[in-house]
Tab-separated table of C-alpha atoms and ligand atoms in Angstrom:
chain	number	residue	atom	x	y	z
A	1019	MET	CA	-125.596	-38.608	4.486
A	1020	ASN	CA	-128.422	-37.397	2.296
A	1021	LYS	CA	-127.513	-36.512	-1.211
A	1022	THR	CA	-129.857	-35.245	-3.895
A	1023	THR	CA	-129.056	-35.612	-7.561
A	1024	ALA	CA	-131.280	-34.191	-10.277
A	1025	ILE	CA	-131.922	-36.220	-13.409
A	1026	VAL	CA	-133.043	-34.010	-16.270
A	1027	LEU	CA	-134.453	-35.724	-19.341
A	1028	ALA	CA	-133.229	-34.216	-22.572
A	1029	ALA	CA	-132.772	-37.076	-25.026
A	1030	GLY	CA	-135.840	-36.495	-27.179
A	1031	LYS	CA	-135.732	-34.961	-30.614
A	1032	GLY	CA	-138.677	-32.717	-29.986
A	1033	THR	CA	-140.390	-33.683	-33.224
A	1034	ARG	CA	-143.091	-31.065	-32.749
A	1035	MET	CA	-140.484	-28.265	-32.776
A	1036	LYS	CA	-139.783	-29.109	-36.447
A	1037	SER	CA	-136.143	-28.191	-35.971
A	1038	ASP	CA	-132.637	-29.529	-36.532
A	1039	LEU	CA	-131.731	-28.204	-33.117
A	1040	PRO	CA	-132.580	-30.536	-30.211
A	1041	LYS	CA	-135.642	-29.217	-28.407
A	1042	VAL	CA	-133.928	-28.528	-25.088
A	1043	LEU	CA	-131.378	-26.237	-26.764
A	1044	HIS	CA	-134.073	-23.884	-28.019
A	1045	ARG	CA	-133.681	-20.664	-26.082
A	1046	VAL	CA	-136.090	-19.008	-23.708
A	1047	ALA	CA	-135.105	-15.484	-22.636
A	1048	GLY	CA	-131.527	-16.033	-23.742
A	1049	ALA	CA	-130.793	-19.465	-22.289
A	1050	PRO	CA	-131.527	-22.944	-23.657
A	1051	MET	CA	-134.534	-24.554	-21.984
A	1052	VAL	CA	-132.401	-27.213	-20.334
A	1053	ASP	CA	-130.293	-24.540	-18.586
A	1054	HIS	CA	-133.323	-23.123	-16.829
A	1055	VAL	CA	-134.279	-26.555	-15.549
A	1056	VAL	CA	-130.773	-27.531	-14.400
A	1057	GLN	CA	-130.269	-24.154	-12.725
A	1058	ALA	CA	-133.596	-24.395	-10.884
A	1059	ALA	CA	-132.637	-27.862	-9.620
A	1060	LEU	CA	-129.250	-26.665	-8.372
A	1061	ASP	CA	-130.798	-23.569	-6.782
A	1062	ALA	CA	-133.356	-25.796	-5.039
A	1063	GLY	CA	-130.552	-27.671	-3.310
A	1064	ALA	CA	-129.690	-30.551	-5.635
A	1065	ASP	CA	-126.021	-31.371	-5.121
A	1066	ASP	CA	-125.454	-32.098	-8.769
A	1067	ALA	CA	-127.299	-33.030	-11.935
A	1068	VAL	CA	-127.294	-35.717	-14.587
A	1069	VAL	CA	-128.737	-34.777	-17.954
A	1070	VAL	CA	-129.932	-37.692	-20.069
A	1071	VAL	CA	-128.971	-36.936	-23.669
A	1072	GLY	CA	-129.632	-38.765	-26.911
A	1073	HIS	CA	-130.759	-36.934	-30.013
A	1074	ARG	CA	-127.768	-34.837	-31.213
A	1075	ARG	CA	-126.106	-35.428	-27.913
A	1076	ASP	CA	-122.802	-33.934	-29.092
A	1077	LEU	CA	-124.476	-30.526	-29.230
A	1078	VAL	CA	-126.260	-30.873	-25.910
A	1079	GLU	CA	-123.174	-32.212	-24.110
A	1080	ALA	CA	-120.885	-29.497	-25.470
A	1081	HIS	CA	-123.329	-26.844	-24.368
A	1082	LEU	CA	-123.766	-28.264	-20.862
A	1083	THR	CA	-120.033	-28.537	-20.278
A	1084	GLU	CA	-119.524	-24.959	-21.321
A	1085	ARG	CA	-122.377	-23.705	-19.160
A	1086	PHE	CA	-122.144	-25.831	-15.994
A	1087	GLY	CA	-118.685	-27.431	-15.973
A	1088	ASP	CA	-118.428	-30.406	-13.640
A	1089	ARG	CA	-121.651	-29.788	-11.716
A	1090	VAL	CA	-123.457	-31.547	-14.538
A	1091	ARG	CA	-122.751	-35.002	-15.954
A	1092	THR	CA	-124.491	-36.661	-18.848
A	1093	ALA	CA	-125.885	-40.134	-19.443
A	1094	VAL	CA	-126.800	-41.456	-22.849
A	1095	GLN	CA	-130.166	-42.816	-23.964
A	1096	ALA	CA	-129.312	-44.072	-27.418
A	1097	GLU	CA	-132.870	-44.858	-28.449
A	1098	GLN	CA	-135.846	-42.928	-27.093
A	1099	LYS	CA	-138.078	-45.552	-25.520
A	1100	GLY	CA	-139.920	-43.291	-23.143
A	1101	THR	CA	-139.374	-41.146	-20.063
A	1102	GLY	CA	-139.072	-44.164	-17.729
A	1103	HIS	CA	-136.417	-45.701	-19.953
A	1104	ALA	CA	-134.598	-42.356	-20.045
A	1105	VAL	CA	-134.377	-42.260	-16.239
A	1106	MET	CA	-133.103	-45.868	-16.294
A	1107	CYS	CA	-130.268	-44.700	-18.512
A	1108	GLY	CA	-129.402	-42.060	-15.903
A	1109	LEU	CA	-129.399	-44.465	-12.926
A	1110	PRO	CA	-125.719	-45.514	-13.080
A	1111	GLU	CA	-124.788	-41.838	-12.757
A	1112	LEU	CA	-126.759	-41.468	-9.508
A	1113	LYS	CA	-123.862	-42.991	-7.584
A	1114	ASP	CA	-124.455	-42.463	-3.845
A	1115	ALA	CA	-127.516	-40.170	-4.076
A	1116	THR	CA	-130.435	-41.004	-1.767
A	1117	THR	CA	-132.979	-38.701	-3.395
A	1118	ALA	CA	-133.471	-38.196	-7.109
A	1119	LEU	CA	-135.130	-35.041	-8.385
A	1120	LEU	CA	-136.595	-36.075	-11.732
A	1121	LEU	CA	-137.307	-33.310	-14.219
A	1122	TYR	CA	-137.967	-32.858	-17.919
A	1123	GLY	CA	-135.743	-30.565	-19.941
A	1124	ASP	CA	-138.695	-28.875	-21.640
A	1125	THR	CA	-140.194	-27.053	-18.631
A	1126	PRO	CA	-138.140	-23.840	-18.642
A	1127	LEU	CA	-140.354	-21.798	-16.330
A	1128	VAL	CA	-139.982	-24.086	-13.324
A	1129	ARG	CA	-139.065	-22.219	-10.136
A	1130	SER	CA	-136.440	-23.346	-7.666
A	1131	ASP	CA	-138.767	-22.469	-4.753
A	1132	ASP	CA	-141.291	-25.017	-5.964
A	1133	LEU	CA	-138.642	-27.699	-6.399
A	1134	GLY	CA	-137.361	-26.933	-2.903
A	1135	ARG	CA	-140.872	-27.436	-1.556
A	1136	LEU	CA	-141.210	-30.675	-3.514
A	1137	LEU	CA	-138.051	-32.035	-1.842
A	1138	GLU	CA	-139.469	-31.023	1.545
A	1139	VAL	CA	-142.884	-32.605	1.119
A	1140	ARG	CA	-141.353	-35.935	0.187
A	1141	GLY	CA	-140.195	-36.474	3.754
A	1142	GLN	CA	-140.055	-40.268	4.127
A	1143	GLN	CA	-142.397	-41.015	1.193
A	1144	LYS	CA	-141.195	-42.976	-1.805
A	1145	VAL	CA	-142.431	-40.379	-4.308
A	1146	ALA	CA	-143.465	-36.747	-4.160
A	1147	LEU	CA	-144.809	-34.909	-7.169
A	1148	ILE	CA	-146.089	-31.486	-8.124
A	1149	THR	CA	-149.556	-31.305	-9.593
A	1150	CYS	CA	-151.511	-28.353	-10.896
A	1151	LYS	CA	-154.937	-27.396	-12.116
A	1152	VAL	CA	-154.908	-25.878	-15.575
A	1153	PRO	CA	-157.501	-24.118	-17.716
A	1154	ASP	CA	-156.695	-26.474	-20.595
A	1155	PRO	CA	-155.285	-29.932	-19.733
A	1156	MET	CA	-154.751	-30.844	-23.387
A	1157	GLY	CA	-151.612	-32.921	-23.906
A	1158	TYR	CA	-150.712	-33.397	-20.256
A	1159	GLY	CA	-150.867	-36.570	-18.174
A	1160	ARG	CA	-153.931	-36.451	-15.880
A	1161	ILE	CA	-153.710	-36.900	-12.123
A	1162	LEU	CA	-156.042	-39.650	-10.923
A	1163	ARG	CA	-157.081	-39.520	-7.278
A	1164	GLU	CA	-159.017	-41.857	-5.021
A	1165	GLY	CA	-160.252	-40.629	-1.658
A	1166	GLY	CA	-158.210	-37.509	-2.217
A	1167	ARG	CA	-154.960	-39.427	-2.672
A	1168	VAL	CA	-152.988	-39.479	-5.899
A	1169	VAL	CA	-153.148	-43.048	-7.223
A	1170	ALA	CA	-151.878	-42.756	-10.797
A	1171	ILE	CA	-150.958	-40.553	-13.723
A	1172	ARG	CA	-152.638	-41.368	-17.012
A	1173	GLU	CA	-151.318	-40.002	-20.304
A	1174	GLN	CA	-153.816	-38.108	-22.437
A	1175	ARG	CA	-153.752	-40.770	-25.163
A	1176	ASP	CA	-154.498	-43.531	-22.636
A	1177	CYS	CA	-157.377	-41.713	-20.905
A	1178	ASN	CA	-161.038	-42.657	-21.135
A	1179	ALA	CA	-163.647	-39.949	-21.726
A	1180	GLU	CA	-164.156	-39.321	-18.024
A	1181	GLN	CA	-160.424	-39.103	-17.287
A	1182	LEU	CA	-159.976	-36.647	-20.138
A	1183	LEU	CA	-162.138	-34.182	-18.209
A	1184	VAL	CA	-159.736	-34.109	-15.271
A	1185	ASP	CA	-158.135	-30.678	-15.131
A	1186	GLU	CA	-155.438	-31.559	-12.628
A	1187	VAL	CA	-152.304	-32.478	-14.548
A	1188	ASN	CA	-148.753	-33.739	-14.210
A	1189	PRO	CA	-146.104	-31.097	-14.935
A	1190	GLY	CA	-143.409	-33.788	-14.676
A	1191	MET	CA	-141.485	-32.924	-11.515
A	1192	TYR	CA	-140.819	-35.664	-8.994
A	1193	ALA	CA	-138.689	-36.234	-5.896
A	1194	VAL	CA	-138.075	-39.955	-5.468
A	1195	ASP	CA	-136.335	-42.237	-2.996
A	1196	VAL	CA	-133.470	-43.752	-4.981
A	1197	ALA	CA	-133.847	-47.327	-3.684
A	1198	PHE	CA	-137.526	-47.278	-4.621
A	1199	LEU	CA	-136.720	-45.724	-7.995
A	1200	ARG	CA	-134.386	-48.582	-8.927
A	1201	GLU	CA	-137.040	-51.192	-8.091
A	1202	ALA	CA	-139.885	-49.317	-9.732
A	1203	LEU	CA	-138.076	-48.678	-13.009
A	1204	ALA	CA	-137.137	-52.365	-13.258
A	1205	ALA	CA	-140.842	-53.211	-13.016
A	1206	LEU	CA	-142.076	-50.819	-15.757
A	1207	THR	CA	-143.909	-52.311	-18.729
A	1208	PRO	CA	-144.704	-50.695	-22.059
A	1209	ASP	CA	-148.413	-51.445	-21.993
A	1210	ASN	CA	-149.666	-48.098	-23.172
A	1211	GLU	CA	-150.746	-46.619	-26.447
A	1212	GLN	CA	-147.189	-45.545	-27.377
A	1213	GLY	CA	-145.538	-48.800	-26.296
A	1214	GLU	CA	-143.032	-46.827	-24.228
A	1215	LEU	CA	-141.736	-47.120	-20.677
A	1216	TYR	CA	-143.483	-44.285	-18.868
A	1217	LEU	CA	-141.837	-42.688	-15.852
A	1218	THR	CA	-145.300	-41.652	-14.730
A	1219	ASP	CA	-146.139	-45.285	-13.891
A	1220	ILE	CA	-143.870	-45.186	-10.835
A	1221	VAL	CA	-146.512	-43.032	-9.151
A	1222	ALA	CA	-149.098	-45.848	-9.177
A	1223	MET	CA	-146.454	-48.233	-7.815
A	1224	ALA	CA	-145.678	-45.923	-4.887
A	1225	ALA	CA	-149.404	-45.362	-4.352
A	1226	ARG	CA	-149.802	-49.100	-3.716
A	1227	HIS	CA	-147.566	-48.557	-0.684
A	1228	GLU	CA	-149.537	-45.414	0.184
A	1229	SER	CA	-146.291	-43.563	-0.169
A	1230	VAL	CA	-147.027	-40.622	-2.451
A	1231	ALA	CA	-146.882	-36.985	-1.336
A	1232	ASP	CA	-147.967	-34.103	-3.533
A	1233	CYS	CA	-147.955	-30.338	-3.598
A	1234	ASP	CA	-149.181	-27.806	-6.099
A	1235	ALA	CA	-147.714	-24.772	-7.838
A	1236	ASP	CA	-148.786	-22.011	-10.196
A	1237	HIS	CA	-149.562	-23.682	-13.506
A	1238	ARG	CA	-147.890	-20.868	-15.456
A	1239	THR	CA	-144.518	-21.918	-14.046
A	1240	LEU	CA	-144.969	-25.542	-14.991
A	1241	VAL	CA	-145.703	-25.468	-18.704
A	1242	GLY	CA	-144.070	-28.089	-20.892
A	1243	VAL	CA	-142.900	-26.738	-24.246
A	1244	ASN	CA	-143.535	-29.074	-27.174
A	1245	ASP	CA	-143.788	-26.701	-30.129
A	1246	ARG	CA	-142.681	-23.203	-31.053
A	1247	ALA	CA	-145.995	-21.575	-30.237
A	1248	GLN	CA	-145.655	-22.853	-26.675
A	1249	LEU	CA	-142.017	-21.777	-26.702
A	1250	SER	CA	-142.993	-18.234	-27.568
A	1251	ALA	CA	-145.732	-18.118	-24.926
A	1252	ALA	CA	-143.331	-19.451	-22.288
A	1253	GLU	CA	-140.762	-16.868	-23.268
A	1254	GLU	CA	-143.240	-13.999	-22.969
A	1255	ASP	CA	-144.124	-15.228	-19.492
A	1256	LEU	CA	-140.495	-15.366	-18.501
A	1257	TYR	CA	-139.790	-11.871	-19.838
A	1258	ARG	CA	-142.721	-10.610	-17.811
A	1259	ARG	CA	-141.368	-12.341	-14.709
A	1260	ILE	CA	-137.842	-10.945	-15.232
A	1261	GLY	CA	-139.282	-7.453	-15.824
A	1262	ASP	CA	-141.445	-7.628	-12.701
A	1263	ASP	CA	-138.555	-8.835	-10.541
A	1264	LEU	CA	-136.484	-5.869	-11.747
A	1265	ARG	CA	-139.354	-3.428	-11.222
A	1266	ARG	CA	-139.753	-4.632	-7.652
A	1267	ALA	CA	-136.022	-4.110	-7.194
A	1268	GLY	CA	-136.331	-0.455	-8.262
A	1269	CYS	CA	-135.744	-0.328	-12.026
A	1270	THR	CA	-138.104	1.154	-14.581
A	1271	VAL	CA	-138.636	-1.445	-17.278
A	1272	ARG	CA	-141.131	-0.666	-20.029
A	1273	ALA	CA	-143.460	-3.469	-21.007
A	1274	SER	CA	-141.933	-4.113	-24.407
A	1275	ALA	CA	-138.295	-4.227	-23.218
A	1276	ARG	CA	-136.781	-7.715	-23.416
A	1277	ILE	CA	-134.243	-8.525	-20.737
A	1278	ASP	CA	-132.632	-11.942	-20.804
A	1279	VAL	CA	-132.018	-14.079	-17.783
A	1280	GLY	CA	-128.637	-13.262	-16.239
A	1281	VAL	CA	-128.606	-9.574	-17.216
A	1282	GLU	CA	-127.991	-7.317	-14.194
A	1283	ILE	CA	-129.578	-3.901	-13.757
A	1284	GLY	CA	-129.014	-1.300	-11.038
A	1285	THR	CA	-131.650	0.732	-9.229
A	1286	ASP	CA	-133.254	3.682	-10.964
A	1287	ALA	CA	-132.007	2.509	-14.330
A	1288	ILE	CA	-134.574	3.067	-17.076
A	1289	ILE	CA	-135.000	0.465	-19.783
A	1290	GLU	CA	-137.207	1.909	-22.495
A	1291	HIS	CA	-139.606	0.321	-24.964
A	1292	GLY	CA	-138.194	-2.210	-27.349
A	1293	ALA	CA	-134.735	-2.330	-25.755
A	1294	VAL	CA	-133.165	-5.791	-25.934
A	1295	LEU	CA	-130.546	-6.700	-23.308
A	1296	ARG	CA	-128.738	-10.006	-23.699
A	1297	GLY	CA	-125.894	-12.167	-22.479
A	1298	LYS	CA	-123.678	-10.839	-19.705
A	1299	THR	CA	-124.960	-7.292	-20.023
A	1300	LYS	CA	-124.820	-5.185	-16.858
A	1301	VAL	CA	-126.459	-1.793	-16.465
A	1302	GLY	CA	-125.397	0.525	-13.631
A	1303	PRO	CA	-127.662	2.560	-11.350
A	1304	GLY	CA	-129.461	5.463	-12.959
A	1305	ALA	CA	-128.367	4.557	-16.469
A	1306	ARG	CA	-130.862	5.079	-19.236
A	1307	ILE	CA	-131.236	2.646	-22.110
A	1308	ASP	CA	-133.525	4.310	-24.573
A	1309	VAL	CA	-135.921	2.925	-27.166
A	1310	GLY	CA	-134.687	0.130	-29.424
A	1311	CYS	CA	-131.177	-0.297	-28.024
A	1312	VAL	CA	-129.681	-3.774	-28.522
A	1313	LEU	CA	-126.932	-4.750	-26.079
A	1314	ASP	CA	-125.015	-8.039	-26.093
A	1315	ASP	CA	-122.475	-8.537	-23.306
A	1316	VAL	CA	-122.160	-4.820	-22.638
A	1317	GLU	CA	-121.236	-3.149	-19.359
A	1318	VAL	CA	-122.998	0.161	-18.927
A	1319	ALA	CA	-121.857	2.228	-15.935
A	1320	ALA	CA	-123.975	4.435	-13.696
A	1321	GLU	CA	-125.898	7.263	-15.332
A	1322	ALA	CA	-124.722	6.549	-18.812
A	1323	TYR	CA	-127.283	7.473	-21.437
A	1324	LEU	CA	-127.730	5.254	-24.458
A	1325	LYS	CA	-129.970	7.159	-26.830
A	1326	PRO	CA	-132.381	5.310	-29.139
A	1327	TYR	CA	-131.092	2.537	-31.368
A	1328	THR	CA	-127.635	2.195	-29.937
A	1329	VAL	CA	-126.381	-1.256	-30.976
A	1330	ALA	CA	-123.460	-2.543	-28.907
A	1331	SER	CA	-121.666	-5.791	-28.226
A	1332	GLU	CA	-118.802	-6.832	-25.944
A	1333	SER	CA	-118.095	-3.245	-24.979
A	1334	ILE	CA	-117.819	-1.022	-21.923
A	1335	ILE	CA	-119.663	2.278	-21.582
A	1336	GLY	CA	-118.475	4.442	-18.686
A	1337	GLU	CA	-120.223	6.657	-16.176
A	1338	ARG	CA	-122.257	9.472	-17.691
A	1339	ALA	CA	-121.017	8.520	-21.157
A	1340	GLN	CA	-123.475	9.018	-24.006
A	1341	THR	CA	-124.127	7.164	-27.236
A	1342	GLY	CA	-126.438	7.535	-30.199
A	1343	PRO	CA	-129.041	7.888	-31.464
A	1344	PHE	CA	-127.987	5.234	-34.005
A	1345	ALA	CA	-124.528	4.465	-32.667
A	1346	HIS	CA	-122.717	1.167	-33.173
A	1347	LEU	CA	-120.169	-0.217	-30.726
A	1348	ARG	CA	-118.484	-3.367	-31.984
A	1349	PRO	CA	-116.476	-5.707	-29.754
A	1350	GLN	CA	-113.719	-4.373	-27.493
A	1351	SER	CA	-114.837	-0.799	-27.581
A	1352	GLN	CA	-114.646	1.294	-24.464
A	1353	LEU	CA	-116.025	4.709	-23.643
A	1354	ASP	CA	-114.574	6.128	-20.439
A	1355	GLU	CA	-116.607	8.448	-18.252
A	1356	GLU	CA	-118.345	11.296	-20.034
A	1357	ALA	CA	-117.079	10.199	-23.414
A	1358	LYS	CA	-119.618	10.603	-26.168
A	1359	ILE	CA	-120.371	9.150	-29.567
A	1360	GLY	CA	-123.258	10.567	-31.563
A	1361	ASN	CA	-125.384	9.498	-34.487
A	1362	PHE	CA	-123.927	7.212	-37.138
A	1363	VAL	CA	-120.662	6.698	-35.330
A	1364	GLU	CA	-119.184	3.194	-35.536
A	1365	VAL	CA	-116.547	2.217	-33.007
A	1366	LYS	CA	-114.507	-0.989	-33.081
A	1367	LYS	CA	-111.732	-2.065	-30.699
A	1368	THR	CA	-111.239	1.553	-29.775
A	1369	ARG	CA	-111.111	3.391	-26.491
A	1370	LEU	CA	-112.367	6.929	-26.045
A	1371	ARG	CA	-110.920	8.274	-22.833
A	1372	LYS	CA	-112.637	10.619	-20.421
A	1373	GLY	CA	-114.619	13.364	-22.130
A	1374	ALA	CA	-113.505	12.455	-25.663
A	1375	LYS	CA	-116.156	13.046	-28.311
A	1376	ALA	CA	-117.101	11.938	-31.799
A	1377	SER	CA	-120.506	13.473	-32.270
A	1378	HIS	CA	-121.426	12.609	-35.848
A	1379	LEU	CA	-120.746	10.202	-38.725
A	1380	ALA	CA	-117.412	8.552	-38.054
A	1381	TYR	CA	-115.588	5.237	-38.175
A	1382	LEU	CA	-113.194	4.710	-35.288
A	1383	GLY	CA	-111.466	1.334	-35.594
A	1384	ASP	CA	-108.393	0.070	-33.694
A	1385	GLY	CA	-107.830	3.385	-31.991
A	1386	ASP	CA	-107.074	5.070	-28.708
A	1387	VAL	CA	-108.529	8.533	-28.288
A	1388	GLY	CA	-107.123	10.692	-25.481
A	1389	GLU	CA	-109.021	12.677	-22.868
A	1390	ASN	CA	-111.191	15.477	-24.214
A	1391	ALA	CA	-110.060	14.952	-27.790
A	1392	ASN	CA	-112.678	16.013	-30.321
A	1393	ILE	CA	-113.293	14.102	-33.521
A	1394	GLY	CA	-115.198	15.981	-36.205
A	1395	ALA	CA	-118.010	14.735	-38.425
A	1396	GLY	CA	-117.000	12.352	-41.182
A	1397	THR	CA	-113.650	11.358	-39.687
A	1398	ILE	CA	-112.400	7.926	-40.690
A	1399	PHE	CA	-109.672	5.892	-39.043
A	1400	CYS	CA	-108.238	4.108	-42.101
A	1401	ASN	CA	-107.194	1.089	-40.070
A	1402	TYR	CA	-106.969	-1.577	-42.772
A	1403	ASP	CA	-104.538	-1.698	-45.671
A	1404	GLY	CA	-106.144	-4.762	-47.212
A	1405	PHE	CA	-103.789	-7.069	-45.328
A	1406	GLN	CA	-103.379	-5.883	-41.756
A	1407	LYS	CA	-105.067	-3.676	-39.179
A	1408	HIS	CA	-103.156	-0.706	-37.783
A	1409	LYS	CA	-103.611	1.575	-34.825
A	1410	THR	CA	-104.601	5.223	-34.657
A	1411	ILE	CA	-103.554	7.085	-31.524
A	1412	ILE	CA	-104.978	10.475	-30.738
A	1413	GLU	CA	-103.545	12.090	-27.652
A	1414	ALA	CA	-105.344	14.213	-25.080
A	1415	GLY	CA	-107.026	17.387	-26.230
A	1416	ALA	CA	-106.318	16.921	-29.944
A	1417	PHE	CA	-108.856	18.262	-32.426
A	1418	ILE	CA	-109.609	16.397	-35.639
A	1419	GLY	CA	-111.394	18.584	-38.184
A	1420	SER	CA	-114.388	17.221	-40.086
A	1421	ASP	CA	-113.945	14.871	-43.019
A	1422	SER	CA	-110.402	13.891	-42.121
A	1423	GLN	CA	-108.859	10.530	-42.856
A	1424	LEU	CA	-106.239	9.245	-40.453
A	1425	VAL	CA	-104.199	6.616	-42.265
A	1426	ALA	CA	-102.983	4.146	-39.616
A	1427	PRO	CA	-100.545	3.497	-38.080
A	1428	VAL	CA	-100.520	7.117	-37.041
A	1429	THR	CA	-100.296	9.227	-33.892
A	1430	ILE	CA	-101.771	12.691	-33.418
A	1431	GLY	CA	-99.926	14.392	-30.553
A	1432	ALA	CA	-101.553	16.011	-27.535
A	1433	GLY	CA	-103.304	19.289	-28.306
A	1434	ALA	CA	-102.599	19.003	-32.042
A	1435	TYR	CA	-105.051	20.358	-34.587
A	1436	VAL	CA	-105.923	18.579	-37.821
A	1437	GLY	CA	-107.509	20.900	-40.361
A	1438	THR	CA	-110.793	19.937	-41.961
A	1439	GLY	CA	-110.491	17.594	-44.914
A	1440	THR	CA	-106.934	16.503	-44.198
A	1441	THR	CA	-105.640	13.064	-45.101
A	1442	VAL	CA	-103.114	12.402	-42.349
A	1443	THR	CA	-100.410	9.972	-43.442
A	1444	LYS	CA	-97.641	10.811	-40.984
A	1445	ASP	CA	-97.534	11.451	-37.257
A	1446	VAL	CA	-98.528	14.941	-36.074
A	1447	PRO	CA	-96.422	16.304	-33.209
A	1448	ALA	CA	-98.070	17.675	-30.067
A	1449	ASP	CA	-99.586	21.130	-30.531
A	1450	ALA	CA	-98.864	21.131	-34.302
A	1451	LEU	CA	-101.372	22.069	-36.999
A	1452	ALA	CA	-101.661	19.471	-39.737
A	1453	ILE	CA	-103.340	20.579	-42.902
A	1454	GLY	CA	-103.204	18.799	-46.209
A	1455	ARG	CA	-105.733	19.883	-48.768
A	1456	ALA	CA	-105.620	21.577	-52.167
A	1457	LYS	CA	-105.762	25.395	-52.170
A	1458	GLN	CA	-109.131	26.823	-53.159
A	1459	ALA	CA	-109.364	29.152	-56.206
A	1460	ASN	CA	-112.383	31.482	-56.759
A	1461	LYS	CA	-113.046	32.555	-60.385
A	1462	GLU	CA	-115.340	35.619	-60.319
A	1463	GLY	CA	-118.463	35.457	-62.537
A	1464	TYR	CA	-117.594	32.042	-63.813
A	1465	ALA	CA	-120.686	30.106	-62.593
A	1466	PRO	CA	-123.255	31.312	-65.222
A	1467	ARG	CA	-120.778	30.554	-68.032
A	1468	ILE	CA	-120.094	27.032	-66.902
A	1469	LYS	CA	-123.819	26.374	-66.378
A	1470	ALA	CA	-124.669	27.564	-69.894
A	1471	ARG	CA	-122.023	25.301	-71.343
A	1472	MET	CA	-123.363	22.269	-69.517
A	1473	LYS	CA	-126.968	22.994	-70.479
A	1474	ALA	CA	-126.036	23.169	-74.177
A	1475	ALA	CA	-124.164	19.875	-73.938
A	1476	LYS	CA	-127.198	18.189	-72.365
A	1477	GLU	CA	-129.554	19.452	-75.123
A	1478	ALA	CA	-127.197	18.297	-77.856
A	1479	ALA	CA	-127.066	14.840	-76.348
A	1480	LYS	CA	-130.879	14.686	-76.248
A	1481	LYS	CA	-131.142	15.672	-79.899
A	1482	ALA	CA	-128.623	13.030	-80.927
A	1483	GLU	CA	-130.649	10.397	-79.090
A	1484	GLY	CA	-133.901	11.436	-80.876
A	1485	SER	CA	-132.436	11.419	-84.433
B	372	LIG	C1	-144.639	-35.829	-20.306
B	372	LIG	C2	-145.341	-36.706	-19.268
B	372	LIG	C3	-146.727	-36.130	-19.013
B	372	LIG	C4	-146.602	-34.710	-18.533
B	372	LIG	C5	-145.782	-33.845	-19.498
B	372	LIG	C6	-145.458	-32.528	-18.822
B	372	LIG	C7	-144.583	-39.030	-19.470
B	372	LIG	C8	-144.897	-40.376	-19.997
B	372	LIG	N1	-145.458	-38.054	-19.757
B	372	LIG	O1	-145.345	-35.911	-21.517
B	372	LIG	O2	-147.395	-36.893	-18.021
B	372	LIG	O3	-147.899	-34.139	-18.346
B	372	LIG	O4	-144.536	-34.479	-19.836
B	372	LIG	O5	-144.820	-31.630	-19.675
B	372	LIG	O6	-143.579	-38.879	-18.795
B	372	LIG	N2	-137.471	-37.716	-23.140
B	372	LIG	C9	-136.309	-38.448	-23.156
B	372	LIG	N3	-136.338	-39.714	-23.620
B	372	LIG	C10	-137.473	-40.303	-24.054
B	372	LIG	C11	-138.675	-39.534	-24.041
B	372	LIG	C12	-138.634	-38.253	-23.569
B	372	LIG	O7	-135.252	-37.964	-22.756
B	372	LIG	O8	-137.412	-41.478	-24.449
B	372	LIG	C13	-137.428	-36.316	-22.635
B	372	LIG	C14	-137.749	-35.309	-23.717
B	372	LIG	O9	-136.552	-34.881	-24.362
B	372	LIG	C15	-138.431	-34.197	-22.932
B	372	LIG	C16	-139.024	-34.889	-21.721
B	372	LIG	O10	-138.412	-36.149	-21.640
B	372	LIG	O11	-137.497	-33.218	-22.490
B	372	LIG	C17	-140.531	-35.068	-21.825
B	372	LIG	O12	-140.842	-35.780	-23.006
B	372	LIG	P1	-142.091	-35.416	-23.914
B	372	LIG	O13	-142.094	-36.339	-25.050
B	372	LIG	O14	-142.129	-33.976	-24.161
B	372	LIG	O15	-143.282	-35.841	-22.905
B	372	LIG	P2	-144.782	-35.328	-22.933
B	372	LIG	O16	-145.516	-36.034	-23.998
B	372	LIG	O17	-144.825	-33.857	-22.929
B	373	LIG	CA1	-143.247	-32.271	-23.043
């Protein structure tokens, strides 16, 4: 039986990142670099994957377990003695695999199609590798050919002047016969400028048996990220790719929108300029996410309209519901269909049922708002007594006048009416009117007198200051 296991190298510190975080955990379009590589390997047909960890391996291991569960194992390279040594550390975890797909954890743009092709071209050869021509080969290992055949890979720092001019480089993706790999790694020597065991040297060994196959791929998908400038460039490329895939699938995605890998978007949805969609966010067909919206793990149903600068996390927005401009949905908020929150409305752990509205300036925390209830401007759910959170329940069709405070726990019955400026401290029965504000008194002709008095007081104070 043929079994393919990927070995992904991720033990290095990534010195050039100048970071406390291990290089492979730096994110590209929402996912750590190593995730992109492991996922591409699995999508290409690898049965499982071994990630070689070292620098801050606790962090890398914890992340991988959370993300991939038991499809990914780890092997430890305690000291970083080169890419060949790293693969050696992974060998015991290969178990019964016959083909090893060897990858580096810092090539986040790699495509599963190319890795699939790499596995195919290996056929019966000992080694297959991807090569590519690049505009600027700086930093990459150069591909050396004789009579058209790949005979070796030479690291930049070990190249002579002529070899430095070679613009065909090694992106670091290999499919290798496992029996050959075991022999070849045992024969590696550190005779290079860095004194490391280079994985790349196995190519020359296989070439001696005339057993190297190669294929090429678009160089933009093969970049290795060594510093944060390259990280940023790779991320821009990936955002462009994600945007183009969505456009081809029938979504309108403006150029400056940023949609992370894993976000799902339905046809005819419109994602406007500067919108940022992250995590497990899903957007339904025909929904519109306007300028500057930021969504983390948000489900947006069909034809919902998120007006500019809606900021939402871990929430659900129903069909034809509307939010914003400048609305804030904090975790566990839910707008049912056609519910609406307007500008400067903050919602937390609160559900607005079908057609319920809070159009302006409100805080709705720990609440449940019934169908078609209307919440006036300036309403506050006073949910916190300094020790505990309490619930506000507003039943269907209730009307809450502007500038009301609902002191939780409290229930406003169906169809009830809360007069403007009321502080509600006890339950309001269905269809009742609750009103609790001081009576207004008008004193005719009084305004000029009071103004004159205040003006005199101000002048007196000024005089006293000057003397
Ligand atoms: C490597 C290749 C180079 C290739 C380039 C492609 C070698 C010797 N060189 O160079 O030919 O053009 O990638 O991007 O293989 N790692 C370990 N343990 C180690 C050393 C490295 O796990 O002891 C891991 C790193 O964490 C990293 C990957 O291997 O994810 C590549 O290492 P890096 O130091 O970035 O290699 P490059 O110098 O870029
Ligand atoms: Ca690299």
